[in-house]
PDB file of C-alpha atoms in Angstrom:
ATOM      1  CA  UNK T   1     -20.098 -14.369  28.575  1.00  0.00           C
ATOM      2  CA  UNK T   2     -21.115 -10.861  27.877  1.00  0.00           C
ATOM      3  CA  UNK T   3     -18.978  -8.194  26.133  1.00  0.00           C
ATOM      4  CA  UNK T   4     -19.224  -4.572  26.396  1.00  0.00           C
ATOM      5  CA  UNK T   5     -19.697  -2.339  23.268  1.00  0.00           C
ATOM      6  CA  UNK T   6     -15.987  -1.656  22.829  1.00  0.00           C
ATOM      7  CA  UNK T   7     -15.003  -5.433  23.067  1.00  0.00           C
ATOM      8  CA  UNK T   8     -17.701  -6.153  20.469  1.00  0.00           C
ATOM      9  CA  UNK T   9     -16.470  -3.530  18.105  1.00  0.00           C
ATOM     10  CA  UNK T  10     -12.922  -4.820  18.647  1.00  0.00           C
ATOM     11  CA  UNK T  11     -13.927  -8.477  17.934  1.00  0.00           C
ATOM     12  CA  UNK T  12     -15.855  -7.368  14.795  1.00  0.00           C
ATOM     13  CA  UNK T  13     -12.946  -5.313  13.490  1.00  0.00           C
ATOM     14  CA  UNK T  14     -10.537  -8.266  14.131  1.00  0.00           C
ATOM     15  CA  UNK T  15     -12.876 -10.784  12.318  1.00  0.00           C
ATOM     16  CA  UNK T  16     -13.294  -8.215   9.468  1.00  0.00           C
ATOM     17  CA  UNK T  17      -9.570  -7.761   9.077  1.00  0.00           C
ATOM     18  CA  UNK T  18      -8.826 -11.727   9.239  1.00  0.00           C
ATOM     19  CA  UNK T  19     -11.833 -12.205   6.617  1.00  0.00           C
ATOM     20  CA  UNK T  20     -10.277  -9.583   4.274  1.00  0.00           C
ATOM     21  CA  UNK T  21      -6.933 -11.207   4.516  1.00  0.00           C
ATOM     22  CA  UNK T  22      -8.315 -14.662   3.869  1.00  0.00           C
ATOM     23  CA  UNK T  23     -10.221 -13.603   0.981  1.00  0.00           C
ATOM     24  CA  UNK T  24      -6.950 -12.147  -0.444  1.00  0.00           C
ATOM     25  CA  UNK T  25      -5.475 -15.550   0.144  1.00  0.00           C
ATOM     26  CA  UNK T  26      -8.509 -17.244  -1.654  1.00  0.00           C
ATOM     27  CA  UNK T  27      -8.022 -15.188  -4.663  1.00  0.00           C
ATOM     28  CA  UNK T  28      -4.465 -16.320  -4.730  1.00  0.00           C
ATOM     29  CA  UNK T  29      -5.609 -19.818  -4.424  1.00  0.00           C
ATOM     30  CA  UNK T  30      -8.177 -19.295  -7.254  1.00  0.00           C
ATOM     31  CA  UNK T  31      -5.308 -18.383  -9.568  1.00  0.00           C
ATOM     32  CA  UNK T  32      -3.377 -21.452  -8.528  1.00  0.00           C
ATOM     33  CA  UNK T  33      -6.470 -23.687  -9.214  1.00  0.00           C
ATOM     34  CA  UNK T  34      -6.609 -22.261 -12.767  1.00  0.00           C
ATOM     35  CA  UNK T  35      -3.088 -23.360 -13.170  1.00  0.00           C
ATOM     36  CA  UNK T  36      -4.112 -26.865 -12.329  1.00  0.00           C
ATOM     37  CA  UNK T  37      -7.086 -26.639 -14.771  1.00  0.00           C
ATOM     38  CA  UNK T  38      -4.494 -25.888 -17.553  1.00  0.00           C
ATOM     39  CA  UNK T  39      -2.558 -28.984 -16.506  1.00  0.00           C
ATOM     40  CA  UNK T  40      -5.287 -31.478 -15.960  1.00  0.00           C
ATOM     41  CA  UNK T  41      -9.153 -30.700 -15.804  1.00  0.00           C
ATOM     42  CA  UNK T  42      -9.939 -34.066 -14.027  1.00  0.00           C
ATOM     43  CA  UNK T  43      -7.598 -33.190 -11.162  1.00  0.00           C
ATOM     44  CA  UNK T  44      -8.955 -29.482 -11.237  1.00  0.00           C
ATOM     45  CA  UNK T  45     -12.487 -30.642 -10.791  1.00  0.00           C
ATOM     46  CA  UNK T  46     -11.588 -33.061  -8.046  1.00  0.00           C
ATOM     47  CA  UNK T  47      -9.715 -30.439  -6.165  1.00  0.00           C
ATOM     48  CA  UNK T  48     -12.395 -27.978  -6.617  1.00  0.00           C
ATOM     49  CA  UNK T  49     -15.124 -30.392  -5.305  1.00  0.00           C
ATOM     50  CA  UNK T  50     -12.942 -31.145  -2.238  1.00  0.00           C
ATOM     51  CA  UNK T  51     -12.506 -27.349  -1.658  1.00  0.00           C
ATOM     52  CA  UNK T  52     -16.235 -26.912  -1.938  1.00  0.00           C
ATOM     53  CA  UNK T  53     -16.981 -29.554   0.507  1.00  0.00           C
ATOM     54  CA  UNK T  54     -14.594 -27.942   2.995  1.00  0.00           C
ATOM     55  CA  UNK T  55     -16.336 -24.605   2.419  1.00  0.00           C
ATOM     56  CA  UNK T  56     -19.757 -26.136   2.902  1.00  0.00           C
ATOM     57  CA  UNK T  57     -18.607 -27.932   6.077  1.00  0.00           C
ATOM     58  CA  UNK T  58     -17.636 -24.702   7.595  1.00  0.00           C
ATOM     59  CA  UNK T  59     -20.918 -22.871   6.599  1.00  0.00           C
ATOM     60  CA  UNK T  60     -22.891 -25.792   8.169  1.00  0.00           C
ATOM     61  CA  UNK T  61     -20.865 -25.576  11.394  1.00  0.00           C
ATOM     62  CA  UNK T  62     -21.504 -21.780  11.730  1.00  0.00           C
ATOM     63  CA  UNK T  63     -25.259 -22.157  11.594  1.00  0.00           C
ATOM     64  CA  UNK T  64     -28.068 -20.298   9.706  1.00  0.00           C
ATOM     65  CA  UNK T  65     -26.235 -16.782   9.875  1.00  0.00           C
ATOM     66  CA  UNK T  66     -23.491 -18.211   7.568  1.00  0.00           C
ATOM     67  CA  UNK T  67     -26.164 -18.598   4.841  1.00  0.00           C
ATOM     68  CA  UNK T  68     -27.307 -15.245   5.012  1.00  0.00           C
ATOM     69  CA  UNK T  69     -26.521 -12.874   1.932  1.00  0.00           C
ATOM     70  CA  UNK T  70     -23.111 -11.165   2.000  1.00  0.00           C
ATOM     71  CA  UNK T  71     -23.106  -7.314   2.595  1.00  0.00           C
ATOM     72  CA  UNK T  72     -22.526  -5.180  -0.433  1.00  0.00           C
ATOM     73  CA  UNK T  73     -18.949  -4.283   0.410  1.00  0.00           C
ATOM     74  CA  UNK T  74     -16.332  -4.532  -2.129  1.00  0.00           C
ATOM     75  CA  UNK T  75     -13.094  -5.922  -0.557  1.00  0.00           C
ATOM     76  CA  UNK T  76      -9.672  -5.121  -1.862  1.00  0.00           C
ATOM     77  CA  UNK T  77      -7.238  -7.655  -1.001  1.00  0.00           C
ATOM     78  CA  UNK T  78      -4.306  -5.433  -1.100  1.00  0.00           C
ATOM     79  CA  UNK T  79      -3.337  -1.770  -1.038  1.00  0.00           C
ATOM     80  CA  UNK T  80      -0.322   0.103  -2.388  1.00  0.00           C
ATOM     81  CA  UNK T  81       1.553  -1.310   0.639  1.00  0.00           C
ATOM     82  CA  UNK T  82       1.633  -4.920  -0.521  1.00  0.00           C
ATOM     83  CA  UNK T  83       0.895  -4.800  -4.110  1.00  0.00           C
ATOM     84  CA  UNK T  84       4.474  -6.022  -4.936  1.00  0.00           C
ATOM     85  CA  UNK T  85       4.091  -9.055  -2.613  1.00  0.00           C
ATOM     86  CA  UNK T  86       0.899  -9.848  -4.386  1.00  0.00           C
ATOM     87  CA  UNK T  87       2.550  -9.653  -7.875  1.00  0.00           C
ATOM     88  CA  UNK T  88       5.303 -12.011  -6.506  1.00  0.00           C
ATOM     89  CA  UNK T  89       2.705 -14.360  -5.435  1.00  0.00           C
ATOM     90  CA  UNK T  90       1.150 -14.434  -8.845  1.00  0.00           C
ATOM     91  CA  UNK T  91       4.581 -14.703 -10.651  1.00  0.00           C
ATOM     92  CA  UNK T  92       5.497 -17.662  -8.109  1.00  0.00           C
ATOM     93  CA  UNK T  93       2.495 -19.613  -9.631  1.00  0.00           C
ATOM     94  CA  UNK T  94       4.403 -19.934 -12.924  1.00  0.00           C
ATOM     95  CA  UNK T  95       7.750 -21.391 -12.238  1.00  0.00           C
ATOM     96  CA  UNK T  96       9.160 -20.735 -15.755  1.00  0.00           C
ATOM     97  CA  UNK T  97       7.807 -17.242 -15.782  1.00  0.00           C
ATOM     98  CA  UNK T  98       4.503 -15.405 -15.940  1.00  0.00           C
ATOM     99  CA  UNK T  99       3.538 -13.092 -18.925  1.00  0.00           C
ATOM    100  CA  UNK T 100       2.406  -9.552 -18.380  1.00  0.00           C
ATOM    101  CA  UNK T 101      -0.989 -10.802 -19.367  1.00  0.00           C
ATOM    102  CA  UNK T 102      -1.050 -13.548 -16.606  1.00  0.00           C
ATOM    103  CA  UNK T 103       0.050 -11.082 -14.077  1.00  0.00           C
ATOM    104  CA  UNK T 104      -2.557  -8.532 -15.200  1.00  0.00           C
ATOM    105  CA  UNK T 105      -5.253 -11.015 -15.136  1.00  0.00           C
ATOM    106  CA  UNK T 106      -4.357 -12.069 -11.641  1.00  0.00           C
ATOM    107  CA  UNK T 107      -4.457  -8.541 -10.502  1.00  0.00           C
ATOM    108  CA  UNK T 108      -7.841  -7.725 -12.251  1.00  0.00           C
ATOM    109  CA  UNK T 109      -9.378 -11.004 -10.784  1.00  0.00           C
ATOM    110  CA  UNK T 110      -8.357  -9.836  -7.275  1.00  0.00           C
ATOM    111  CA  UNK T 111     -10.608  -6.689  -7.582  1.00  0.00           C
ATOM    112  CA  UNK T 112      -7.606  -4.344  -7.575  1.00  0.00           C
ATOM    113  CA  UNK T 113      -7.779  -1.152  -9.350  1.00  0.00           C
ATOM    114  CA  UNK T 114      -4.560  -1.239 -11.430  1.00  0.00           C
ATOM    115  CA  UNK T 115      -4.119  -0.346 -15.028  1.00  0.00           C
ATOM    116  CA  UNK T 116      -1.909  -2.465 -17.330  1.00  0.00           C
ATOM    117  CA  UNK T 117       0.389   0.634 -17.698  1.00  0.00           C
ATOM    118  CA  UNK T 118       0.692   1.020 -13.986  1.00  0.00           C
ATOM    119  CA  UNK T 119       1.514  -2.899 -13.835  1.00  0.00           C
ATOM    120  CA  UNK T 120       4.233  -2.519 -16.402  1.00  0.00           C
ATOM    121  CA  UNK T 121       5.892   0.337 -14.598  1.00  0.00           C
ATOM    122  CA  UNK T 122       5.748  -1.651 -11.304  1.00  0.00           C
ATOM    123  CA  UNK T 123       7.298  -4.619 -12.931  1.00  0.00           C
ATOM    124  CA  UNK T 124      10.073  -2.538 -14.389  1.00  0.00           C
ATOM    125  CA  UNK T 125      10.807  -1.159 -10.925  1.00  0.00           C
ATOM    126  CA  UNK T 126      10.841  -4.500  -9.480  1.00  0.00           C
ATOM    127  CA  UNK T 127      13.204  -5.870 -12.202  1.00  0.00           C
ATOM    128  CA  UNK T 128      15.515  -2.931 -11.457  1.00  0.00           C
ATOM    129  CA  UNK T 129      15.403  -3.752  -7.739  1.00  0.00           C
ATOM    130  CA  UNK T 130      16.295  -7.333  -8.506  1.00  0.00           C
ATOM    131  CA  UNK T 131      13.159  -8.719  -6.970  1.00  0.00           C
ATOM    132  CA  UNK T 132      12.154 -10.380 -10.175  1.00  0.00           C
ATOM    133  CA  UNK T 133      14.061 -11.623 -13.399  1.00  0.00           C
ATOM    134  CA  UNK T 134      12.987 -11.346 -16.997  1.00  0.00           C
ATOM    135  CA  UNK T 135      13.671 -14.728 -18.675  1.00  0.00           C
ATOM    136  CA  UNK T 136      12.401 -13.449 -21.968  1.00  0.00           C
ATOM    137  CA  UNK T 137      10.716 -10.283 -23.311  1.00  0.00           C
ATOM    138  CA  UNK T 138       7.196  -9.812 -21.504  1.00  0.00           C
ATOM    139  CA  UNK T 139       7.777 -12.634 -19.073  1.00  0.00           C
ATOM    140  CA  UNK T 140       8.831 -12.180 -15.524  1.00  0.00           C
ATOM    141  CA  UNK T 141       9.861 -14.854 -12.904  1.00  0.00           C
ATOM    142  CA  UNK T 142      11.212 -15.075  -9.299  1.00  0.00           C
ATOM    143  CA  UNK T 143      14.867 -14.779  -9.054  1.00  0.00           C
ATOM    144  CA  UNK T 144      16.437 -18.414  -8.689  1.00  0.00           C
ATOM    145  CA  UNK T 145      18.566 -18.772  -5.560  1.00  0.00           C
ATOM    146  CA  UNK T 146      21.564 -20.972  -5.947  1.00  0.00           C
ATOM    147  CA  UNK T 147      21.237 -24.241  -4.102  1.00  0.00           C
ATOM    148  CA  UNK T 148      24.215 -25.382  -2.025  1.00  0.00           C
ATOM    149  CA  UNK T 149      24.512 -28.899  -1.212  1.00  0.00           C
ATOM    150  CA  UNK T 150      24.835 -29.953   2.306  1.00  0.00           C
ATOM    151  CA  UNK T 151      28.132 -31.261   3.186  1.00  0.00           C
ATOM    152  CA  UNK T 152      29.012 -33.356   6.109  1.00  0.00           C
ATOM    153  CA  UNK T 153      32.169 -32.764   7.948  1.00  0.00           C
ATOM    154  CA  UNK T 154      33.806 -35.740   9.008  1.00  0.00           C
ATOM    155  CA  UNK T 155      34.907 -35.843  12.749  1.00  0.00           C
TER     156      UNK T 155
END
Protein backbone atom coordinates (compact mmCIF):
# COMPACT_ATOMS: atom_id res chain seq x y z
CA UNK A 1 0.00 0.00 0.00
CA UNK A 2 1.33 3.39 -0.95
CA UNK A 3 0.83 6.45 1.23
CA UNK A 4 1.09 10.04 0.15
CA UNK A 5 3.49 12.44 1.83
CA UNK A 6 0.82 13.86 4.21
CA UNK A 7 -0.14 10.39 5.39
CA UNK A 8 3.51 9.48 5.89
CA UNK A 9 4.01 12.64 7.94
CA UNK A 10 0.93 11.90 10.07
CA UNK A 11 2.05 8.32 10.66
CA UNK A 12 5.54 9.46 11.65
CA UNK A 13 4.09 12.11 13.97
CA UNK A 14 1.79 9.57 15.62
CA UNK A 15 4.67 7.12 16.00
CA UNK A 16 6.90 9.80 17.57
CA UNK A 17 4.13 10.84 19.96
CA UNK A 18 3.54 7.24 21.03
CA UNK A 19 7.28 6.63 21.40
CA UNK A 20 7.65 9.74 23.56
CA UNK A 21 4.78 8.63 25.76
CA UNK A 22 6.20 5.10 26.11
CA UNK A 23 9.65 6.44 26.98
CA UNK A 24 8.07 8.42 29.81
CA UNK A 25 6.41 5.23 31.03
CA UNK A 26 9.73 3.39 30.73
CA UNK A 27 11.37 6.00 32.97
CA UNK A 28 8.63 5.46 35.54
CA UNK A 29 9.18 1.71 35.31
CA UNK A 30 12.90 2.23 35.85
CA UNK A 31 12.09 3.95 39.14
CA UNK A 32 9.94 1.01 40.14
CA UNK A 33 12.73 -1.41 39.24
CA UNK A 34 15.01 0.58 41.54
CA UNK A 35 12.51 -0.04 44.32
CA UNK A 36 12.72 -3.78 43.62
CA UNK A 37 16.51 -3.54 43.86
CA UNK A 38 16.27 -2.03 47.34
CA UNK A 39 14.03 -4.92 48.40
CA UNK A 40 15.77 -7.90 46.78
CA UNK A 41 18.72 -7.79 44.37
CA UNK A 42 18.09 -11.31 43.01
CA UNK A 43 14.49 -10.50 42.10
CA UNK A 44 15.70 -7.24 40.52
CA UNK A 45 18.24 -9.03 38.30
CA UNK A 46 15.69 -11.65 37.27
CA UNK A 47 13.08 -9.01 36.41
CA UNK A 48 15.50 -6.81 34.46
CA UNK A 49 16.77 -9.84 32.51
CA UNK A 50 13.16 -10.68 31.59
CA UNK A 51 12.57 -7.07 30.53
CA UNK A 52 15.76 -7.05 28.45
CA UNK A 53 14.64 -10.26 26.72
CA UNK A 54 11.29 -8.65 25.86
CA UNK A 55 12.99 -5.59 24.42
CA UNK A 56 15.44 -7.70 22.44
CA UNK A 57 12.54 -9.74 21.06
CA UNK A 58 10.86 -6.55 19.87
CA UNK A 59 14.06 -5.32 18.26
CA UNK A 60 14.57 -8.60 16.39
CA UNK A 61 10.97 -8.49 15.09
CA UNK A 62 11.50 -4.97 13.76
CA UNK A 63 14.49 -5.95 11.64
CA UNK A 64 17.83 -4.25 11.02
CA UNK A 65 16.54 -0.66 11.16
CA UNK A 66 15.68 -1.12 14.85
CA UNK A 67 19.38 -1.62 15.56
CA UNK A 68 20.30 1.71 13.96
CA UNK A 69 21.68 4.34 16.32
CA UNK A 70 19.08 6.63 17.82
CA UNK A 71 18.84 10.23 16.72
CA UNK A 72 20.44 12.82 18.95
CA UNK A 73 17.07 14.14 20.14
CA UNK A 74 16.50 14.66 23.82
CA UNK A 75 12.99 13.58 24.72
CA UNK A 76 11.27 15.20 27.65
CA UNK A 77 8.74 12.80 29.17
CA UNK A 78 6.54 15.55 30.50
CA UNK A 79 5.90 19.23 30.29
CA UNK A 80 4.34 21.67 32.70
CA UNK A 81 0.92 20.29 31.83
CA UNK A 82 1.51 16.86 33.33
CA UNK A 83 4.28 17.46 35.86
CA UNK A 84 1.93 16.83 38.77
CA UNK A 85 0.77 13.49 37.42
CA UNK A 86 4.39 12.43 37.01
CA UNK A 87 5.18 13.52 40.58
CA UNK A 88 2.15 11.54 41.76
CA UNK A 89 3.48 8.49 39.88
CA UNK A 90 6.82 8.80 41.66
CA UNK A 91 5.18 9.23 45.07
CA UNK A 92 2.97 6.22 44.35
CA UNK A 93 6.05 4.00 44.12
CA UNK A 94 6.63 4.56 47.84
CA UNK A 95 3.50 3.42 49.74
CA UNK A 96 4.65 4.87 53.06
CA UNK A 97 5.75 8.15 51.53
CA UNK A 98 8.57 9.43 49.37
CA UNK A 99 11.23 11.83 50.54
CA UNK A 100 11.85 15.02 48.61
CA UNK A 101 15.16 13.45 47.58
CA UNK A 102 13.37 10.37 46.14
CA UNK A 103 11.00 12.57 44.19
CA UNK A 104 13.73 14.91 42.97
CA UNK A 105 15.89 11.98 41.82
CA UNK A 106 12.95 10.62 39.85
CA UNK A 107 12.36 13.96 38.18
CA UNK A 108 16.06 14.38 37.33
CA UNK A 109 16.36 10.82 35.98
CA UNK A 110 13.40 11.46 33.70
CA UNK A 111 15.36 14.22 32.01
CA UNK A 112 13.07 17.02 33.12
CA UNK A 113 14.54 20.40 33.86
CA UNK A 114 13.20 21.20 37.33
CA UNK A 115 15.18 22.61 40.21
CA UNK A 116 14.84 21.22 43.71
CA UNK A 117 13.38 24.55 44.82
CA UNK A 118 10.74 24.43 42.09
CA UNK A 119 9.90 20.87 43.12
CA UNK A 120 9.50 21.93 46.75
CA UNK A 121 7.14 24.72 45.74
CA UNK A 122 5.14 22.31 43.57
CA UNK A 123 4.91 19.78 46.42
CA UNK A 124 3.61 22.45 48.81
CA UNK A 125 0.97 23.52 46.27
CA UNK A 126 -0.09 19.92 45.76
CA UNK A 127 -0.26 19.47 49.55
CA UNK A 128 -2.48 22.55 49.96
CA UNK A 129 -4.72 21.31 47.13
CA UNK A 130 -5.16 17.94 48.88
CA UNK A 131 -3.51 15.98 46.08
CA UNK A 132 -0.86 14.59 48.44
CA UNK A 133 -0.35 14.26 52.19
CA UNK A 134 2.71 14.77 54.38
CA UNK A 135 3.05 11.84 56.81
CA UNK A 136 6.24 13.36 58.23
CA UNK A 137 8.43 16.34 57.53
CA UNK A 138 10.12 16.04 54.14
CA UNK A 139 8.02 13.01 53.12
CA UNK A 140 4.99 13.01 50.87
CA UNK A 141 2.42 10.31 50.19
CA UNK A 142 -0.73 9.80 48.21
CA UNK A 143 -3.90 10.43 50.19
CA UNK A 144 -5.48 7.26 51.45
CA UNK A 145 -9.06 6.79 50.49
CA UNK A 146 -11.23 5.06 53.05
CA UNK A 147 -12.18 1.55 52.10
CA UNK A 148 -15.84 0.81 52.66
CA UNK A 149 -16.72 -2.87 52.97
CA UNK A 150 -19.15 -4.36 50.52
CA UNK A 151 -22.35 -5.24 52.29
CA UNK A 152 -24.87 -7.63 50.94
CA UNK A 153 -28.43 -6.73 51.28
CA UNK A 154 -30.61 -9.65 52.20
CA UNK A 155 -33.59 -10.13 49.97
